[in-house]
């Protein structure tokens, strides 16, 4: 069985007008076998995290900072096989917006879930794009970070935003 079902969302707002907006009880994605009951899954094997900061312009003092986290529970099994993601979400750990008339917005969007395992031992891979856009009194900017999380635990990340700092 390699058909996956997402009982969560495909997109959600993480930050709207400088304010974190995520509700972790409803703003999440998962990848489980299609048509099963939650009770048919084993407990997840663990939780993994990826943290990053988005920092605004400013030569000496960054005008805004959003410390972000992508977290996901992985390794739930169905009938002893596969490795499924039961919950993945993007949250704001800390944030600060200084002067300058900033309006910062962050969105999360889920791509097509595919199987990186085998037909007998499926492992979903979920592409997650987290995008930032900002404007101030004089200019604006933004970018998108692409993450791929796997049901077996690992992840990949590509940052195409100039303001990313590890």
PDB file of C-alpha atoms in Angstrom:
ATOM      1  CA  UNK A   1       0.000   0.000   0.000  1.00  0.00           C
ATOM      2  CA  UNK A   2       1.623   3.255  -1.092  1.00  0.00           C
ATOM      3  CA  UNK A   3      -1.404   5.534  -1.278  1.00  0.00           C
ATOM      4  CA  UNK A   4      -1.210   8.166   1.441  1.00  0.00           C
ATOM      5  CA  UNK A   5      -3.876  10.284   3.016  1.00  0.00           C
ATOM      6  CA  UNK A   6      -3.388  13.697   4.597  1.00  0.00           C
ATOM      7  CA  UNK A   7      -6.028  14.319   7.257  1.00  0.00           C
ATOM      8  CA  UNK A   8      -4.494  17.729   8.019  1.00  0.00           C
ATOM      9  CA  UNK A   9      -4.228  20.875   5.909  1.00  0.00           C
ATOM     10  CA  UNK A  10      -2.501  21.629   2.628  1.00  0.00           C
ATOM     11  CA  UNK A  11      -1.764  25.274   3.510  1.00  0.00           C
ATOM     12  CA  UNK A  12      -1.931  27.586   6.505  1.00  0.00           C
ATOM     13  CA  UNK A  13      -0.822  31.004   7.700  1.00  0.00           C
ATOM     14  CA  UNK A  14       2.046  30.904  10.178  1.00  0.00           C
ATOM     15  CA  UNK A  15       2.414  34.686  10.682  1.00  0.00           C
ATOM     16  CA  UNK A  16      -0.052  37.381   9.630  1.00  0.00           C
ATOM     17  CA  UNK A  17       0.848  41.065   9.964  1.00  0.00           C
ATOM     18  CA  UNK A  18       3.793  40.341  12.311  1.00  0.00           C
ATOM     19  CA  UNK A  19       1.766  38.062  14.644  1.00  0.00           C
ATOM     20  CA  UNK A  20       2.156  34.275  14.927  1.00  0.00           C
ATOM     21  CA  UNK A  21      -1.101  32.647  13.940  1.00  0.00           C
ATOM     22  CA  UNK A  22      -0.442  28.884  14.023  1.00  0.00           C
ATOM     23  CA  UNK A  23      -2.882  26.683  15.887  1.00  0.00           C
ATOM     24  CA  UNK A  24      -0.979  23.389  16.296  1.00  0.00           C
ATOM     25  CA  UNK A  25      -4.197  21.476  16.959  1.00  0.00           C
ATOM     26  CA  UNK A  26      -5.441  22.268  13.422  1.00  0.00           C
ATOM     27  CA  UNK A  27      -2.474  23.597  11.375  1.00  0.00           C
ATOM     28  CA  UNK A  28      -0.586  20.419  10.536  1.00  0.00           C
ATOM     29  CA  UNK A  29      -0.057  17.827   7.805  1.00  0.00           C
ATOM     30  CA  UNK A  30       0.311  14.049   8.005  1.00  0.00           C
ATOM     31  CA  UNK A  31       0.822  11.094   5.680  1.00  0.00           C
ATOM     32  CA  UNK A  32      -0.829   7.838   6.709  1.00  0.00           C
ATOM     33  CA  UNK A  33      -2.164   4.870   4.711  1.00  0.00           C
ATOM     34  CA  UNK A  34      -5.365   5.747   2.886  1.00  0.00           C
ATOM     35  CA  UNK A  35      -8.563   4.558   4.538  1.00  0.00           C
ATOM     36  CA  UNK A  36      -7.200   3.248   7.849  1.00  0.00           C
ATOM     37  CA  UNK A  37      -8.170   4.133  11.406  1.00  0.00           C
ATOM     38  CA  UNK A  38      -5.704   5.989  13.660  1.00  0.00           C
ATOM     39  CA  UNK A  39      -5.849   3.054  16.072  1.00  0.00           C
ATOM     40  CA  UNK A  40      -4.376   0.818  13.333  1.00  0.00           C
ATOM     41  CA  UNK A  41      -1.062   2.725  13.551  1.00  0.00           C
ATOM     42  CA  UNK A  42       1.670   2.049  16.083  1.00  0.00           C
ATOM     43  CA  UNK A  43       3.060   4.877  18.163  1.00  0.00           C
ATOM     44  CA  UNK A  44       5.580   7.040  16.267  1.00  0.00           C
ATOM     45  CA  UNK A  45       9.261   6.159  16.600  1.00  0.00           C
ATOM     46  CA  UNK A  46      10.204   9.745  17.450  1.00  0.00           C
ATOM     47  CA  UNK A  47      10.038  13.443  16.709  1.00  0.00           C
ATOM     48  CA  UNK A  48      12.484  15.405  14.593  1.00  0.00           C
ATOM     49  CA  UNK A  49      13.042  19.174  14.346  1.00  0.00           C
ATOM     50  CA  UNK A  50      14.567  21.696  11.985  1.00  0.00           C
ATOM     51  CA  UNK A  51      15.100  25.257  13.286  1.00  0.00           C
ATOM     52  CA  UNK A  52      16.005  28.397  11.344  1.00  0.00           C
ATOM     53  CA  UNK A  53      15.873  32.193  11.684  1.00  0.00           C
ATOM     54  CA  UNK A  54      14.553  34.753   9.259  1.00  0.00           C
ATOM     55  CA  UNK A  55      16.216  38.109   9.842  1.00  0.00           C
ATOM     56  CA  UNK A  56      15.210  41.337   8.186  1.00  0.00           C
ATOM     57  CA  UNK A  57      17.449  43.946   6.635  1.00  0.00           C
ATOM     58  CA  UNK A  58      19.499  46.347   8.696  1.00  0.00           C
ATOM     59  CA  UNK A  59      23.228  46.917   8.508  1.00  0.00           C
ATOM     60  CA  UNK A  60      23.956  46.741  12.229  1.00  0.00           C
ATOM     61  CA  UNK A  61      20.727  45.705  13.910  1.00  0.00           C
ATOM     62  CA  UNK A  62      18.349  43.358  12.074  1.00  0.00           C
ATOM     63  CA  UNK A  63      14.946  45.011  11.788  1.00  0.00           C
ATOM     64  CA  UNK A  64      13.000  41.807  12.429  1.00  0.00           C
ATOM     65  CA  UNK A  65      13.740  38.266  13.539  1.00  0.00           C
ATOM     66  CA  UNK A  66      11.512  35.196  13.354  1.00  0.00           C
ATOM     67  CA  UNK A  67      12.913  32.001  14.916  1.00  0.00           C
ATOM     68  CA  UNK A  68      11.069  29.151  13.221  1.00  0.00           C
ATOM     69  CA  UNK A  69      10.695  25.406  13.742  1.00  0.00           C
ATOM     70  CA  UNK A  70       9.470  22.568  11.555  1.00  0.00           C
ATOM     71  CA  UNK A  71       8.693  19.502  13.683  1.00  0.00           C
ATOM     72  CA  UNK A  72       7.311  16.096  12.701  1.00  0.00           C
ATOM     73  CA  UNK A  73       6.532  12.756  14.302  1.00  0.00           C
ATOM     74  CA  UNK A  74       7.785   9.873  12.191  1.00  0.00           C
ATOM     75  CA  UNK A  75       8.026   6.110  12.062  1.00  0.00           C
ATOM     76  CA  UNK A  76       4.461   5.064  12.904  1.00  0.00           C
ATOM     77  CA  UNK A  77       3.857   1.573  11.500  1.00  0.00           C
ATOM     78  CA  UNK A  78       0.813  -0.020   9.905  1.00  0.00           C
ATOM     79  CA  UNK A  79       0.575  -3.778  10.411  1.00  0.00           C
ATOM     80  CA  UNK A  80       4.267  -3.782  11.279  1.00  0.00           C
ATOM     81  CA  UNK A  81       5.422  -2.111   8.060  1.00  0.00           C
ATOM     82  CA  UNK A  82       6.086   1.254   6.514  1.00  0.00           C
ATOM     83  CA  UNK A  83       7.075   4.431   8.347  1.00  0.00           C
ATOM     84  CA  UNK A  84       4.390   7.109   8.451  1.00  0.00           C
ATOM     85  CA  UNK A  85       4.215  10.757   9.524  1.00  0.00           C
ATOM     86  CA  UNK A  86       1.427  11.351  12.010  1.00  0.00           C
ATOM     87  CA  UNK A  87       1.923  15.083  12.537  1.00  0.00           C
ATOM     88  CA  UNK A  88       4.091  17.830  11.046  1.00  0.00           C
ATOM     89  CA  UNK A  89       3.771  21.544  11.694  1.00  0.00           C
ATOM     90  CA  UNK A  90       5.640  24.842  11.346  1.00  0.00           C
ATOM     91  CA  UNK A  91       5.673  27.161  14.358  1.00  0.00           C
ATOM     92  CA  UNK A  92       7.244  30.406  15.521  1.00  0.00           C
ATOM     93  CA  UNK A  93       9.538  29.945  18.538  1.00  0.00           C
ATOM     94  CA  UNK A  94      10.336  33.644  19.048  1.00  0.00           C
ATOM     95  CA  UNK A  95       9.810  36.839  17.110  1.00  0.00           C
ATOM     96  CA  UNK A  96      10.701  40.505  17.228  1.00  0.00           C
ATOM     97  CA  UNK A  97       9.722  43.288  14.854  1.00  0.00           C
ATOM     98  CA  UNK A  98      11.426  46.664  15.233  1.00  0.00           C
ATOM     99  CA  UNK A  99      10.624  50.085  13.888  1.00  0.00           C
ATOM    100  CA  UNK A 100      10.328  50.811  10.188  1.00  0.00           C
ATOM    101  CA  UNK A 101       6.714  50.037   9.392  1.00  0.00           C
ATOM    102  CA  UNK A 102       7.264  46.327   8.795  1.00  0.00           C
ATOM    103  CA  UNK A 103       4.488  43.983   7.740  1.00  0.00           C
ATOM    104  CA  UNK A 104       5.743  40.373   7.845  1.00  0.00           C
ATOM    105  CA  UNK A 105       3.694  37.386   6.652  1.00  0.00           C
ATOM    106  CA  UNK A 106       4.707  33.712   6.605  1.00  0.00           C
ATOM    107  CA  UNK A 107       2.781  30.902   4.862  1.00  0.00           C
ATOM    108  CA  UNK A 108       3.154  27.128   4.831  1.00  0.00           C
ATOM    109  CA  UNK A 109       2.147  25.109   1.756  1.00  0.00           C
ATOM    110  CA  UNK A 110       2.266  21.338   1.292  1.00  0.00           C
ATOM    111  CA  UNK A 111       3.217  19.723  -2.023  1.00  0.00           C
ATOM    112  CA  UNK A 112       2.339  16.290  -3.411  1.00  0.00           C
ATOM    113  CA  UNK A 113       3.165  13.471  -1.010  1.00  0.00           C
ATOM    114  CA  UNK A 114       5.095  10.640  -2.658  1.00  0.00           C
ATOM    115  CA  UNK A 115       6.530   7.258  -1.665  1.00  0.00           C
ATOM    116  CA  UNK A 116      10.305   6.968  -1.210  1.00  0.00           C
ATOM    117  CA  UNK A 117      10.009   3.444   0.219  1.00  0.00           C
ATOM    118  CA  UNK A 118       8.753   0.312  -1.464  1.00  0.00           C
ATOM    119  CA  UNK A 119       5.246  -0.943  -2.193  1.00  0.00           C
ATOM    120  CA  UNK A 120       5.484  -3.362   0.760  1.00  0.00           C
ATOM    121  CA  UNK A 121       7.184  -0.866   3.112  1.00  0.00           C
ATOM    122  CA  UNK A 122       5.949   2.621   2.134  1.00  0.00           C
ATOM    123  CA  UNK A 123       7.728   5.720   3.405  1.00  0.00           C
ATOM    124  CA  UNK A 124       6.006   9.021   2.613  1.00  0.00           C
ATOM    125  CA  UNK A 125       7.962  12.136   1.702  1.00  0.00           C
ATOM    126  CA  UNK A 126       6.162  15.439   2.243  1.00  0.00           C
ATOM    127  CA  UNK A 127       7.440  18.608   0.517  1.00  0.00           C
ATOM    128  CA  UNK A 128       6.770  21.666   2.682  1.00  0.00           C
ATOM    129  CA  UNK A 129       7.317  25.206   1.415  1.00  0.00           C
ATOM    130  CA  UNK A 130       7.543  27.943   4.039  1.00  0.00           C
ATOM    131  CA  UNK A 131       7.426  31.408   2.459  1.00  0.00           C
ATOM    132  CA  UNK A 132       8.055  34.816   3.964  1.00  0.00           C
ATOM    133  CA  UNK A 133       7.054  38.177   2.527  1.00  0.00           C
ATOM    134  CA  UNK A 134       7.717  41.551   4.079  1.00  0.00           C
ATOM    135  CA  UNK A 135       7.264  45.201   3.309  1.00  0.00           C
ATOM    136  CA  UNK A 136       8.308  48.347   5.141  1.00  0.00           C
ATOM    137  CA  UNK A 137       8.062  52.063   4.490  1.00  0.00           C
ATOM    138  CA  UNK A 138      10.559  51.878   1.611  1.00  0.00           C
ATOM    139  CA  UNK A 139      10.815  48.388   0.144  1.00  0.00           C
ATOM    140  CA  UNK A 140       9.941  44.725   0.473  1.00  0.00           C
ATOM    141  CA  UNK A 141      11.261  41.242  -0.001  1.00  0.00           C
ATOM    142  CA  UNK A 142      10.772  37.593   0.717  1.00  0.00           C
ATOM    143  CA  UNK A 143      11.693  34.061  -0.145  1.00  0.00           C
ATOM    144  CA  UNK A 144      10.789  30.420   0.238  1.00  0.00           C
ATOM    145  CA  UNK A 145      12.453  27.617   2.130  1.00  0.00           C
ATOM    146  CA  UNK A 146      11.678  24.118   0.827  1.00  0.00           C
ATOM    147  CA  UNK A 147      11.789  21.190   3.210  1.00  0.00           C
ATOM    148  CA  UNK A 148      11.241  17.507   2.527  1.00  0.00           C
ATOM    149  CA  UNK A 149      10.429  15.332   5.509  1.00  0.00           C
ATOM    150  CA  UNK A 150      10.421  11.537   5.398  1.00  0.00           C
ATOM    151  CA  UNK A 151       8.333   9.063   7.352  1.00  0.00           C
ATOM    152  CA  UNK A 152      11.561   7.356   8.409  1.00  0.00           C
ATOM    153  CA  UNK A 153      12.785  10.543  10.154  1.00  0.00           C
ATOM    154  CA  UNK A 154      15.327  12.398   7.969  1.00  0.00           C
ATOM    155  CA  UNK A 155      14.755  15.652   6.123  1.00  0.00           C
ATOM    156  CA  UNK A 156      16.255  17.841   3.467  1.00  0.00           C
ATOM    157  CA  UNK A 157      16.199  21.609   3.199  1.00  0.00           C
ATOM    158  CA  UNK A 158      16.853  24.202   0.517  1.00  0.00           C
ATOM    159  CA  UNK A 159      16.928  27.867   1.497  1.00  0.00           C
ATOM    160  CA  UNK A 160      16.448  30.316  -1.342  1.00  0.00           C
ATOM    161  CA  UNK A 161      15.945  33.380   0.816  1.00  0.00           C
ATOM    162  CA  UNK A 162      18.828  35.815   1.267  1.00  0.00           C
ATOM    163  CA  UNK A 163      17.772  36.701   4.805  1.00  0.00           C
ATOM    164  CA  UNK A 164      18.124  33.125   6.136  1.00  0.00           C
ATOM    165  CA  UNK A 165      20.714  32.729   8.875  1.00  0.00           C
ATOM    166  CA  UNK A 166      21.384  29.401  10.664  1.00  0.00           C
TER     167      UNK A 166
END
